[in-house]
Amino acid sequence: MTTTNWSPDSWKNFPINQQPDWPKDPLDQTISKISQLPPLVFAGEIRTLRENLAACERGERFLLQGGDCAEDFSRCNAVPIRETLKVILQMAIVMTYAANKPVVKVGRIAGQYAKPRSKPFETIDGVELPSYRGDSVNGPEPTLDARQPNPDRLLQAYFHSTATLNLLRAYVHGGYADLHKVHVWNKEFLANSPQGRKYEKLASKIDDALSFMEACGLRQLPQLKEVEFFTSHEALILEYEKALTRKDSLTDKWYDCSAHMVWIGDRTRQPDGAHVEFFRGINNPVGLKVGPSMAEDELIKMIDVLNPNNESGRLTLISRFGHDKVRKHLPKLVKRVKKEGRNVLWSCDPMHGNTFTASTGYKTRDFEHIANEIKEFFHIHRENDSIPGGIHFELTGADVTEVKGGAQKIDDHHLQERYLTNCDPRMNCQQSLEMAFQISDLLRS
Ligand code: PEP
Ligand code: CO
C-alpha cells in the first residue's frame, strides 16, 4: 500500500473526536516513554491475520471476534483471561464443526481499554461527572478525582496489555488450546447447563475423531496442539496508537503494533477526521464499524481511503444496525459494495445496535434481538450473493447477568445479580455458547 503525505503523526492535522482533555506535559512524557517500549505484536503475525481474513472474505474461513466491551485493569488476572479464551475456543470449535471450515479467532482483548462515549458527562446520584472513558483514560469510580484523565493510565494500559497477551500466548502455544482438551474447556459454570451438555456431545465426537486419526498414525499434527489467536481493540486514543506504530524492518511498512487488528468506532469514522487519517497509513487489517448513519456514497469513499488498492484481508466492515434496522440499512450497502467490486470482509456486530435500558434501570441487550440481527445479516448477504464472513461479540467467559434472555431466561430482575461490566452488557459463557450453536445452524444451511 502506498500512502502519500502520511506519517504516524499526520492525523494531528485533522479534526479529532472522543479524545480526553489530557494534561499536556505528563502526556508528552508518557507517550515518549511508550514509544521506546517494545511493540506488543510482530508485523509478521499481523500479516498472517490479514491472510486469514482474506480467506474469510472468500468464504473459506469464518471470523469470530469477541471479548469485553471494556477491559478492566482490576480484572487483569489469570482466571478472567482464561475464561474468555476458553469460551472463544469453545464457540470456535462448535462453529468449525458445523461449517467445516476454520474459524479465525480474534479477541477484543489485551488492549481494549478506551471507550467512546455518547455524552461527555453523566449524572450519578445527582452529581454531574465526566463520563468514564475506559481504564486507559480515567477510572470508573463515581468521583471527580477518578474521572480526571490521567496519562499514566496509558502506560498502565500498555503493561496490562502486555501481561494479558503474555498469558494468552502461553495458553495458546503451551498446551491449553490442544484439541485433546475440548472436554476440559467445558468445566465450571457450563458443565451442567443445557448448552454445556450439548457441547459435551460434540466434544465426544471430536475425541472419537482424534482417536481414529491417531490410530491411523496421525499423532503429532501441530494443528491439533496449538491454535492461532489474535488480538484487537478500538484504536481510539491516537496518541497511544501512534506510540506503538513502528516501521517493520522486513518490509519497511508501518504497522500499529498495539494489536493485530484495530478498528474505527462508529463515532470516530468521519471521512475527513483524524482516525481515518491514522488508519489509512497502517498496514494492519482494519475494521470499520458501520451503523445506521452510514450513507452508501460515504461508505465507498471510506473504502477508497482505507483500502485504495482493493486488497483482500485489509478491511472488515462491521455492521451494527440493530435487529429492527438491519433490513432497512444493510441491503443497499451490500449491493453497492458488490456492484463496485470492492474486496471487503463483512462481519456482524449484533451488540451495539441492540442496547436498551431495562425496567430495572440496567443497560442491557436481549438475546433474541442479538440472534435476530445475526439471522438477518446471514439472509441479506445470501440474498445478494455476498459472503457473511464473520461475527463480533461483547462476551465474557464469566457467569454474569448482563444480557437478558437465553436458555437461563435472565430477566430484568436478574440483571442486578452479577452485573459486572464497566461499560456495555456482555453475553455470559452460556449465552455465548448457545449463540455459537445458533450460528452453526446458519453456517450449515
Ligand atoms: C464498541 O465496539 O465497543 C463500540 C463502542 O462500538 P460502536 O463504535 O460500533 O458503537
Ligand atoms: Co461496547
Tab-separated table of C-alpha atoms and ligand atoms in Angstrom:
chain	number	residue	atom	x	y	z
A	1	MET	CA	0.000	0.000	0.000
A	2	THR	CA	1.416	3.404	-0.920
A	3	THR	CA	0.453	6.245	1.324
A	4	THR	CA	1.370	9.748	0.372
A	5	ASN	CA	1.748	12.517	2.932
A	6	TRP	CA	1.218	10.138	5.791
A	7	SER	CA	3.198	9.779	8.993
A	8	PRO	CA	2.284	8.292	12.377
A	9	ASP	CA	1.589	11.917	13.407
A	10	SER	CA	-0.218	13.230	10.325
A	11	TRP	CA	-3.617	12.700	11.999
A	12	LYS	CA	-2.770	15.707	14.178
A	13	ASN	CA	-3.672	17.961	11.237
A	14	PHE	CA	-7.258	16.677	11.193
A	15	PRO	CA	-10.243	17.270	13.453
A	16	ILE	CA	-10.490	14.615	16.121
A	17	ASN	CA	-13.369	13.309	18.209
A	18	GLN	CA	-13.630	11.487	21.529
A	19	GLN	CA	-10.205	12.417	22.921
A	20	PRO	CA	-9.803	13.246	26.602
A	21	ASP	CA	-8.550	16.581	27.727
A	22	TRP	CA	-5.112	15.372	28.851
A	23	PRO	CA	-2.700	17.493	30.892
A	24	LYS	CA	-0.076	18.258	28.228
A	25	ASP	CA	3.377	17.766	29.758
A	26	PRO	CA	2.642	14.482	31.522
A	27	LEU	CA	1.027	13.228	28.305
A	28	ASP	CA	4.097	14.033	26.192
A	29	GLN	CA	6.377	12.293	28.681
A	30	THR	CA	4.231	9.188	28.803
A	31	ILE	CA	3.940	8.953	25.038
A	32	SER	CA	7.658	9.342	24.646
A	33	LYS	CA	8.174	6.534	27.153
A	34	ILE	CA	5.709	4.205	25.371
A	35	SER	CA	7.404	4.951	22.047
A	36	GLN	CA	10.596	3.441	23.469
A	37	LEU	CA	8.975	0.267	24.743
A	38	PRO	CA	8.845	-2.911	22.643
A	39	PRO	CA	5.909	-3.477	20.288
A	40	LEU	CA	3.209	-5.797	21.617
A	41	VAL	CA	2.869	-7.813	18.435
A	42	PHE	CA	5.111	-8.527	15.492
A	43	ALA	CA	4.342	-7.396	11.935
A	44	GLY	CA	4.666	-10.974	10.659
A	45	GLU	CA	1.761	-12.043	12.881
A	46	ILE	CA	-0.289	-9.114	11.613
A	47	ARG	CA	0.330	-10.268	8.045
A	48	THR	CA	-0.790	-13.786	8.972
A	49	LEU	CA	-4.063	-12.381	10.279
A	50	ARG	CA	-4.508	-10.419	7.046
A	51	GLU	CA	-4.161	-13.632	5.076
A	52	ASN	CA	-6.667	-15.340	7.350
A	53	LEU	CA	-9.142	-12.511	6.924
A	54	ALA	CA	-8.705	-12.644	3.158
A	55	ALA	CA	-9.760	-16.308	3.420
A	56	CYS	CA	-12.837	-15.228	5.418
A	57	GLU	CA	-13.649	-12.804	2.604
A	58	ARG	CA	-13.631	-15.709	0.157
A	59	GLY	CA	-15.827	-17.781	2.467
A	60	GLU	CA	-13.049	-20.280	3.168
A	61	ARG	CA	-12.822	-19.322	6.848
A	62	PHE	CA	-15.111	-17.558	9.313
A	63	LEU	CA	-14.132	-14.737	11.673
A	64	LEU	CA	-15.075	-14.895	15.351
A	65	GLN	CA	-14.154	-11.701	17.184
A	66	GLY	CA	-15.150	-11.173	20.784
A	67	GLY	CA	-14.375	-10.123	24.310
A	68	ASP	CA	-15.196	-7.437	26.851
A	69	CYS	CA	-16.775	-4.154	25.917
A	70	ALA	CA	-14.084	-2.570	28.057
A	71	GLU	CA	-11.294	-4.463	29.743
A	72	ASP	CA	-10.628	-3.512	33.306
A	73	PHE	CA	-7.186	-3.211	34.962
A	74	SER	CA	-8.548	-4.675	38.184
A	75	ARG	CA	-9.633	-7.839	36.358
A	76	CYS	CA	-6.336	-8.372	34.576
A	77	ASN	CA	-5.695	-11.717	36.221
A	78	ALA	CA	-5.429	-15.320	35.162
A	79	VAL	CA	-8.979	-16.543	35.705
A	80	PRO	CA	-10.943	-13.985	33.654
A	81	ILE	CA	-8.388	-14.108	30.855
A	82	ARG	CA	-8.550	-17.896	30.734
A	83	GLU	CA	-12.363	-17.920	30.916
A	84	THR	CA	-12.665	-15.550	27.981
A	85	LEU	CA	-10.168	-17.511	25.911
A	86	LYS	CA	-11.940	-20.726	26.829
A	87	VAL	CA	-15.390	-19.604	25.733
A	88	ILE	CA	-13.980	-18.289	22.454
A	89	LEU	CA	-12.237	-21.639	21.859
A	90	GLN	CA	-15.475	-23.478	22.618
A	91	MET	CA	-17.500	-21.271	20.292
A	92	ALA	CA	-14.884	-21.685	17.589
A	93	ILE	CA	-14.948	-25.472	17.880
A	94	VAL	CA	-18.735	-25.580	17.668
A	95	MET	CA	-18.694	-23.362	14.595
A	96	THR	CA	-15.779	-25.153	12.925
A	97	TYR	CA	-17.531	-28.463	13.359
A	98	ALA	CA	-20.728	-27.131	11.797
A	99	ALA	CA	-19.217	-25.120	8.976
A	100	ASN	CA	-16.398	-27.485	8.148
A	101	LYS	CA	-14.064	-24.576	7.845
A	102	PRO	CA	-11.513	-22.989	10.156
A	103	VAL	CA	-12.638	-20.205	12.460
A	104	VAL	CA	-10.280	-17.239	12.793
A	105	LYS	CA	-10.178	-16.254	16.456
A	106	VAL	CA	-9.675	-12.604	17.362
A	107	GLY	CA	-10.119	-11.361	20.932
A	108	ARG	CA	-11.307	-7.929	21.963
A	109	ILE	CA	-8.539	-8.277	24.489
A	110	ALA	CA	-5.054	-7.186	25.575
A	111	GLY	CA	-5.731	-3.528	24.777
A	112	GLN	CA	-9.494	-2.827	24.772
A	113	TYR	CA	-9.092	-0.064	27.344
A	114	ALA	CA	-10.532	3.057	25.689
A	115	LYS	CA	-14.221	3.821	25.142
A	116	PRO	CA	-16.014	6.391	23.017
A	117	ARG	CA	-18.969	7.882	24.888
A	118	SER	CA	-22.224	9.359	23.624
A	119	LYS	CA	-22.144	12.034	26.320
A	120	PRO	CA	-19.066	13.706	27.847
A	121	PHE	CA	-20.823	13.966	31.228
A	122	GLU	CA	-23.152	11.759	33.206
A	123	THR	CA	-25.139	12.341	36.381
A	124	ILE	CA	-24.696	9.824	39.190
A	125	ASP	CA	-26.744	10.278	42.368
A	126	GLY	CA	-27.422	13.885	41.406
A	127	VAL	CA	-23.750	14.729	40.789
A	128	GLU	CA	-22.527	15.599	37.314
A	129	LEU	CA	-19.251	13.808	36.474
A	130	PRO	CA	-17.104	13.424	33.361
A	131	SER	CA	-18.006	10.106	31.730
A	132	TYR	CA	-15.836	7.049	32.240
A	133	ARG	CA	-13.753	6.604	29.058
A	134	GLY	CA	-12.047	3.317	29.725
A	135	ASP	CA	-9.237	2.364	32.093
A	136	SER	CA	-6.565	3.826	29.821
A	137	VAL	CA	-8.085	7.284	30.391
A	138	ASN	CA	-9.854	7.530	33.761
A	139	GLY	CA	-11.406	5.402	36.473
A	140	PRO	CA	-14.997	4.099	36.628
A	141	GLU	CA	-15.479	5.152	40.260
A	142	PRO	CA	-18.083	7.920	40.509
A	143	THR	CA	-15.823	10.645	41.903
A	144	LEU	CA	-14.435	13.763	40.254
A	145	ASP	CA	-10.933	12.646	41.093
A	146	ALA	CA	-11.240	9.227	39.449
A	147	ARG	CA	-12.812	10.749	36.339
A	148	GLN	CA	-9.869	13.061	35.558
A	149	PRO	CA	-7.914	11.855	32.512
A	150	ASN	CA	-4.540	10.634	33.729
A	151	PRO	CA	-1.789	9.944	31.149
A	152	ASP	CA	-0.102	7.497	33.484
A	153	ARG	CA	-3.042	5.214	32.705
A	154	LEU	CA	-1.798	4.885	29.120
A	155	LEU	CA	1.415	3.381	30.409
A	156	GLN	CA	-0.604	1.112	32.659
A	157	ALA	CA	-2.701	0.111	29.647
A	158	TYR	CA	0.485	-0.873	27.851
A	159	PHE	CA	1.675	-3.051	30.736
A	160	HIS	CA	-1.733	-4.613	31.363
A	161	SER	CA	-1.973	-5.419	27.652
A	162	THR	CA	1.482	-6.978	27.797
A	163	ALA	CA	0.618	-9.132	30.790
A	164	THR	CA	-2.634	-10.272	29.192
A	165	LEU	CA	-1.005	-11.059	25.879
A	166	ASN	CA	1.790	-12.937	27.591
A	167	LEU	CA	-0.675	-15.250	29.286
A	168	LEU	CA	-2.729	-15.704	26.116
A	169	ARG	CA	0.388	-16.689	24.204
A	170	ALA	CA	1.291	-19.143	26.941
A	171	TYR	CA	-2.163	-20.732	26.805
A	172	VAL	CA	-2.438	-20.995	23.053
A	173	HIS	CA	1.065	-22.299	22.478
A	174	GLY	CA	1.609	-24.112	25.758
A	175	GLY	CA	-0.989	-26.850	25.513
A	176	TYR	CA	-4.209	-25.305	26.847
A	177	ALA	CA	-5.677	-24.954	23.366
A	178	ASP	CA	-4.765	-28.548	22.428
A	179	LEU	CA	-7.798	-30.153	20.781
A	180	HIS	CA	-7.432	-33.078	23.177
A	181	LYS	CA	-8.599	-30.604	25.847
A	182	VAL	CA	-12.059	-29.978	24.349
A	183	HIS	CA	-13.683	-31.508	27.415
A	184	VAL	CA	-11.577	-29.523	29.862
A	185	TRP	CA	-12.787	-26.209	28.388
A	186	ASN	CA	-16.302	-27.150	29.421
A	187	LYS	CA	-15.729	-27.175	33.174
A	188	GLU	CA	-17.213	-24.940	35.853
A	189	PHE	CA	-20.331	-22.889	35.047
A	190	LEU	CA	-21.116	-24.739	31.884
A	191	ALA	CA	-20.887	-28.417	32.660
A	192	ASN	CA	-24.462	-28.768	33.942
A	193	SER	CA	-26.203	-26.349	31.632
A	194	PRO	CA	-28.162	-27.436	28.528
A	195	GLN	CA	-25.561	-25.749	26.350
A	196	GLY	CA	-22.780	-27.453	28.268
A	197	ARG	CA	-24.382	-30.860	27.696
A	198	LYS	CA	-24.876	-30.186	24.008
A	199	TYR	CA	-21.244	-29.149	23.821
A	200	GLU	CA	-20.172	-32.278	25.696
A	201	LYS	CA	-21.737	-34.451	22.983
A	202	LEU	CA	-19.897	-32.592	20.291
A	203	ALA	CA	-16.638	-32.795	22.246
A	204	SER	CA	-17.055	-36.556	22.465
A	205	LYS	CA	-17.413	-36.764	18.698
A	206	ILE	CA	-14.216	-34.755	18.337
A	207	ASP	CA	-12.489	-37.096	20.779
A	208	ASP	CA	-13.590	-40.077	18.712
A	209	ALA	CA	-12.314	-38.448	15.537
A	210	LEU	CA	-8.966	-37.746	17.229
A	211	SER	CA	-8.663	-41.333	18.443
A	212	PHE	CA	-9.407	-42.540	14.936
A	213	MET	CA	-6.788	-40.236	13.414
A	214	GLU	CA	-4.244	-41.332	15.978
A	215	ALA	CA	-5.000	-44.978	15.292
A	216	CYS	CA	-4.181	-44.199	11.675
A	217	GLY	CA	-0.809	-42.840	12.753
A	218	LEU	CA	-1.635	-39.112	12.544
A	219	ARG	CA	-0.397	-38.447	16.017
A	220	GLN	CA	1.724	-35.322	16.064
A	221	LEU	CA	-0.092	-32.841	13.853
A	222	PRO	CA	0.829	-29.369	15.160
A	223	GLN	CA	-2.634	-28.044	14.185
A	224	LEU	CA	-4.138	-30.193	16.918
A	225	LYS	CA	-1.845	-28.908	19.631
A	226	GLU	CA	-1.950	-25.165	19.130
A	227	VAL	CA	-4.282	-22.525	17.774
A	228	GLU	CA	-3.744	-19.099	16.326
A	229	PHE	CA	-5.295	-16.399	18.444
A	230	PHE	CA	-5.138	-12.724	17.556
A	231	THR	CA	-5.810	-9.524	19.494
A	232	SER	CA	-7.803	-6.432	18.599
A	233	HIS	CA	-9.240	-3.253	20.063
A	234	GLU	CA	-10.801	0.024	19.032
A	235	ALA	CA	-7.865	2.314	18.244
A	236	LEU	CA	-9.433	5.357	19.830
A	237	ILE	CA	-6.651	7.178	21.660
A	238	LEU	CA	-4.401	8.042	18.768
A	239	GLU	CA	-1.530	9.296	20.937
A	240	TYR	CA	-1.225	5.773	22.322
A	241	GLU	CA	-1.630	4.055	18.952
A	242	LYS	CA	0.968	6.203	17.280
A	243	ALA	CA	3.446	5.483	20.085
A	244	LEU	CA	3.172	1.800	19.170
A	245	THR	CA	3.231	2.323	15.421
A	246	ARG	CA	6.515	1.013	14.111
A	247	LYS	CA	8.185	0.501	10.768
A	248	ASP	CA	8.663	-3.187	10.072
A	249	SER	CA	12.300	-3.943	9.363
A	250	LEU	CA	11.435	-6.705	6.890
A	251	THR	CA	9.062	-4.776	4.641
A	252	ASP	CA	9.689	-1.141	5.520
A	253	LYS	CA	5.954	-0.678	6.096
A	254	TRP	CA	4.196	0.880	9.073
A	255	TYR	CA	2.233	-1.315	11.460
A	256	ASP	CA	0.286	-0.394	14.574
A	257	CYS	CA	1.878	-2.957	16.873
A	258	SER	CA	-0.528	-2.397	19.783
A	259	ALA	CA	-2.668	-5.290	18.420
A	260	HIS	CA	-3.006	-7.462	15.349
A	261	MET	CA	-6.243	-5.831	14.246
A	262	VAL	CA	-7.625	-2.427	15.173
A	263	TRP	CA	-10.977	-0.886	14.323
A	264	ILE	CA	-12.544	2.546	13.924
A	265	GLY	CA	-15.650	3.057	16.028
A	266	ASP	CA	-18.958	4.341	14.733
A	267	ARG	CA	-18.414	7.679	16.471
A	268	THR	CA	-14.951	8.419	15.057
A	269	ARG	CA	-15.315	7.411	11.420
A	270	GLN	CA	-15.594	10.898	9.879
A	271	PRO	CA	-14.116	10.610	6.357
A	272	ASP	CA	-12.040	13.758	6.901
A	273	GLY	CA	-11.260	13.080	10.538
A	274	ALA	CA	-8.102	12.126	12.393
A	275	HIS	CA	-8.931	8.453	12.913
A	276	VAL	CA	-9.444	7.713	9.249
A	277	GLU	CA	-6.208	9.588	8.505
A	278	PHE	CA	-4.271	7.484	11.023
A	279	PHE	CA	-5.761	4.205	9.831
A	280	ARG	CA	-5.047	4.816	6.179
A	281	GLY	CA	-1.307	4.615	6.785
A	282	ILE	CA	-1.008	1.493	8.915
A	283	ASN	CA	-0.789	-1.898	7.253
A	284	ASN	CA	-2.780	-3.881	9.809
A	285	PRO	CA	-6.093	-5.409	8.884
A	286	VAL	CA	-8.542	-2.745	9.987
A	287	GLY	CA	-12.175	-2.799	10.979
A	288	LEU	CA	-14.744	-0.100	10.323
A	289	LYS	CA	-17.972	-0.011	12.286
A	290	VAL	CA	-20.923	0.663	10.026
A	291	GLY	CA	-24.040	1.972	11.774
A	292	PRO	CA	-27.387	3.416	10.621
A	293	SER	CA	-25.976	6.832	9.761
A	294	MET	CA	-23.579	5.458	7.125
A	295	ALA	CA	-24.658	6.528	3.622
A	296	GLU	CA	-23.788	4.476	0.537
A	297	ASP	CA	-21.541	7.094	-1.053
A	298	GLU	CA	-19.813	7.733	2.218
A	299	LEU	CA	-19.065	4.047	2.620
A	300	ILE	CA	-17.499	3.865	-0.831
A	301	LYS	CA	-15.439	6.940	-0.050
A	302	MET	CA	-14.222	5.354	3.187
A	303	ILE	CA	-13.301	2.161	1.344
A	304	ASP	CA	-11.347	4.228	-1.187
A	305	VAL	CA	-9.387	5.913	1.579
A	306	LEU	CA	-8.809	2.847	3.739
A	307	ASN	CA	-8.203	0.312	1.002
A	308	PRO	CA	-7.170	2.226	-2.135
A	309	ASN	CA	-5.628	-0.830	-3.801
A	310	ASN	CA	-8.659	-3.022	-3.124
A	311	GLU	CA	-6.566	-5.611	-1.274
A	312	SER	CA	-8.248	-8.637	0.284
A	313	GLY	CA	-7.904	-9.035	4.045
A	314	ARG	CA	-7.347	-5.338	4.627
A	315	LEU	CA	-10.809	-4.041	5.513
A	316	THR	CA	-13.521	-5.605	7.657
A	317	LEU	CA	-16.865	-3.817	7.606
A	318	ILE	CA	-18.537	-4.491	10.928
A	319	SER	CA	-22.234	-3.747	10.554
A	320	ARG	CA	-24.139	-2.809	13.728
A	321	PHE	CA	-27.631	-1.646	12.968
A	322	GLY	CA	-29.917	-3.303	15.483
A	323	HIS	CA	-32.347	-6.158	14.860
A	324	ASP	CA	-35.101	-3.751	13.828
A	325	LYS	CA	-32.974	-1.622	11.486
A	326	VAL	CA	-30.700	-4.072	9.732
A	327	ARG	CA	-33.236	-4.786	6.935
A	328	LYS	CA	-33.592	-1.106	6.258
A	329	HIS	CA	-29.885	-0.278	6.028
A	330	LEU	CA	-27.731	-3.277	5.202
A	331	PRO	CA	-29.079	-4.487	1.815
A	332	LYS	CA	-28.324	-1.274	-0.062
A	333	LEU	CA	-24.777	-1.117	1.315
A	334	VAL	CA	-24.100	-4.756	0.471
A	335	LYS	CA	-25.442	-4.279	-3.071
A	336	ARG	CA	-23.388	-1.168	-3.647
A	337	VAL	CA	-20.129	-2.691	-2.372
A	338	LYS	CA	-20.759	-5.716	-4.543
A	339	LYS	CA	-21.611	-3.637	-7.610
A	340	GLU	CA	-18.431	-1.599	-7.214
A	341	GLY	CA	-16.371	-4.769	-6.881
A	342	ARG	CA	-14.785	-3.829	-3.564
A	343	ASN	CA	-12.989	-6.538	-1.622
A	344	VAL	CA	-14.163	-6.347	1.964
A	345	LEU	CA	-14.930	-8.782	4.715
A	346	TRP	CA	-18.444	-8.320	6.092
A	347	SER	CA	-18.813	-9.074	9.771
A	348	CYS	CA	-21.809	-8.524	12.053
A	349	ASP	CA	-21.735	-6.819	15.445
A	350	PRO	CA	-25.196	-7.672	16.795
A	351	MET	CA	-24.497	-5.935	20.109
A	352	HIS	CA	-24.173	-2.180	19.641
A	353	GLY	CA	-27.431	-1.562	17.764
A	354	ASN	CA	-29.399	-3.532	20.339
A	355	THR	CA	-28.698	-1.768	23.627
A	356	PHE	CA	-31.597	-0.509	25.753
A	357	THR	CA	-32.419	0.231	29.381
A	358	ALA	CA	-34.302	-2.478	31.287
A	359	SER	CA	-37.240	-1.645	33.560
A	360	THR	CA	-34.833	-2.085	36.481
A	361	GLY	CA	-32.535	0.634	35.132
A	362	TYR	CA	-29.741	-1.595	33.800
A	363	LYS	CA	-28.292	-1.099	30.340
A	364	THR	CA	-28.926	-4.418	28.646
A	365	ARG	CA	-29.446	-6.326	25.413
A	366	ASP	CA	-31.858	-9.101	24.584
A	367	PHE	CA	-30.555	-12.481	23.433
A	368	GLU	CA	-33.401	-12.732	20.873
A	369	HIS	CA	-32.569	-9.346	19.351
A	370	ILE	CA	-28.929	-10.351	19.041
A	371	ALA	CA	-29.872	-13.660	17.421
A	372	ASN	CA	-32.302	-11.935	15.059
A	373	GLU	CA	-29.805	-9.381	13.838
A	374	ILE	CA	-27.395	-12.232	13.064
A	375	LYS	CA	-30.060	-14.159	11.144
A	376	GLU	CA	-30.931	-11.093	9.101
A	377	PHE	CA	-27.240	-10.492	8.429
A	378	PHE	CA	-26.848	-14.014	7.008
A	379	HIS	CA	-30.040	-13.799	4.971
A	380	ILE	CA	-29.284	-10.385	3.499
A	381	HIS	CA	-25.818	-11.429	2.383
A	382	ARG	CA	-27.044	-14.645	0.877
A	383	GLU	CA	-29.887	-12.893	-0.942
A	384	ASN	CA	-27.306	-10.610	-2.513
A	385	ASP	CA	-24.721	-13.231	-3.350
A	386	SER	CA	-22.376	-11.689	-0.793
A	387	ILE	CA	-20.476	-13.540	1.930
A	388	PRO	CA	-21.404	-13.214	5.626
A	389	GLY	CA	-17.841	-13.718	6.785
A	390	GLY	CA	-17.698	-13.019	10.481
A	391	ILE	CA	-19.234	-12.088	13.781
A	392	HIS	CA	-18.274	-9.608	16.504
A	393	PHE	CA	-19.476	-10.040	20.098
A	394	GLU	CA	-19.184	-8.479	23.502
A	395	LEU	CA	-18.897	-11.520	25.718
A	396	THR	CA	-17.170	-12.916	28.748
A	397	GLY	CA	-16.368	-16.385	29.993
A	398	ALA	CA	-17.777	-15.460	33.405
A	399	ASP	CA	-21.307	-16.240	34.535
A	400	VAL	CA	-22.543	-12.652	34.551
A	401	THR	CA	-26.152	-11.432	34.252
A	402	GLU	CA	-25.910	-8.511	31.866
A	403	VAL	CA	-27.755	-9.626	28.720
A	404	LYS	CA	-31.396	-10.692	29.031
A	405	GLY	CA	-32.760	-14.000	27.819
A	406	GLY	CA	-31.125	-17.141	26.542
A	407	ALA	CA	-31.693	-20.584	27.991
A	408	GLN	CA	-31.164	-19.244	31.516
A	409	LYS	CA	-34.092	-16.863	30.943
A	410	ILE	CA	-32.366	-13.897	32.543
A	411	ASP	CA	-34.996	-11.188	33.081
A	412	ASP	CA	-34.988	-7.549	34.215
A	413	HIS	CA	-34.875	-8.593	37.873
A	414	HIS	CA	-31.937	-10.978	37.463
A	415	LEU	CA	-29.711	-8.327	35.882
A	416	GLN	CA	-28.635	-6.935	39.251
A	417	GLU	CA	-27.345	-10.340	40.459
A	418	ARG	CA	-23.993	-10.336	38.656
A	419	TYR	CA	-23.881	-7.161	36.603
A	420	LEU	CA	-20.114	-6.573	36.470
A	421	THR	CA	-19.374	-4.670	33.272
A	422	ASN	CA	-17.984	-1.151	33.452
A	423	CYS	CA	-19.487	-0.354	30.115
A	424	ASP	CA	-21.802	-2.362	27.814
A	425	PRO	CA	-23.569	-5.620	28.750
A	426	ARG	CA	-21.828	-8.834	27.645
A	427	MET	CA	-23.187	-12.266	26.882
A	428	ASN	CA	-22.123	-14.735	29.563
A	429	CYS	CA	-20.499	-18.103	28.823
A	430	GLN	CA	-23.788	-19.992	28.432
A	431	GLN	CA	-25.335	-17.362	26.208
A	432	SER	CA	-22.153	-17.250	24.118
A	433	LEU	CA	-22.146	-20.987	23.595
A	434	GLU	CA	-25.854	-21.003	22.841
A	435	MET	CA	-25.258	-18.293	20.257
A	436	ALA	CA	-22.439	-20.340	18.725
A	437	PHE	CA	-24.866	-23.253	18.230
A	438	GLN	CA	-27.361	-20.920	16.552
A	439	ILE	CA	-24.692	-19.513	14.246
A	440	SER	CA	-23.673	-23.077	13.438
A	441	ASP	CA	-27.147	-23.711	12.057
A	442	LEU	CA	-26.820	-20.640	9.880
A	443	LEU	CA	-23.346	-21.630	8.721
A	444	ARG	CA	-24.539	-25.101	7.841
A	445	SER	CA	-27.613	-24.008	5.912
B	1	PEP	C1	-17.568	-0.991	20.665
B	1	PEP	O1	-17.370	-1.890	19.815
B	1	PEP	O2	-17.245	-1.131	21.847
B	1	PEP	C2	-18.268	0.241	20.263
B	1	PEP	C3	-18.249	1.319	21.009
B	1	PEP	O3	-18.918	0.098	19.105
B	1	PEP	P1	-19.510	1.201	18.113
B	1	PEP	O4	-18.369	2.094	17.742
B	1	PEP	O5	-19.975	0.357	16.961
B	1	PEP	O6	-20.612	1.903	18.829
B	2	CO	CO	-19.478	-1.809	23.720
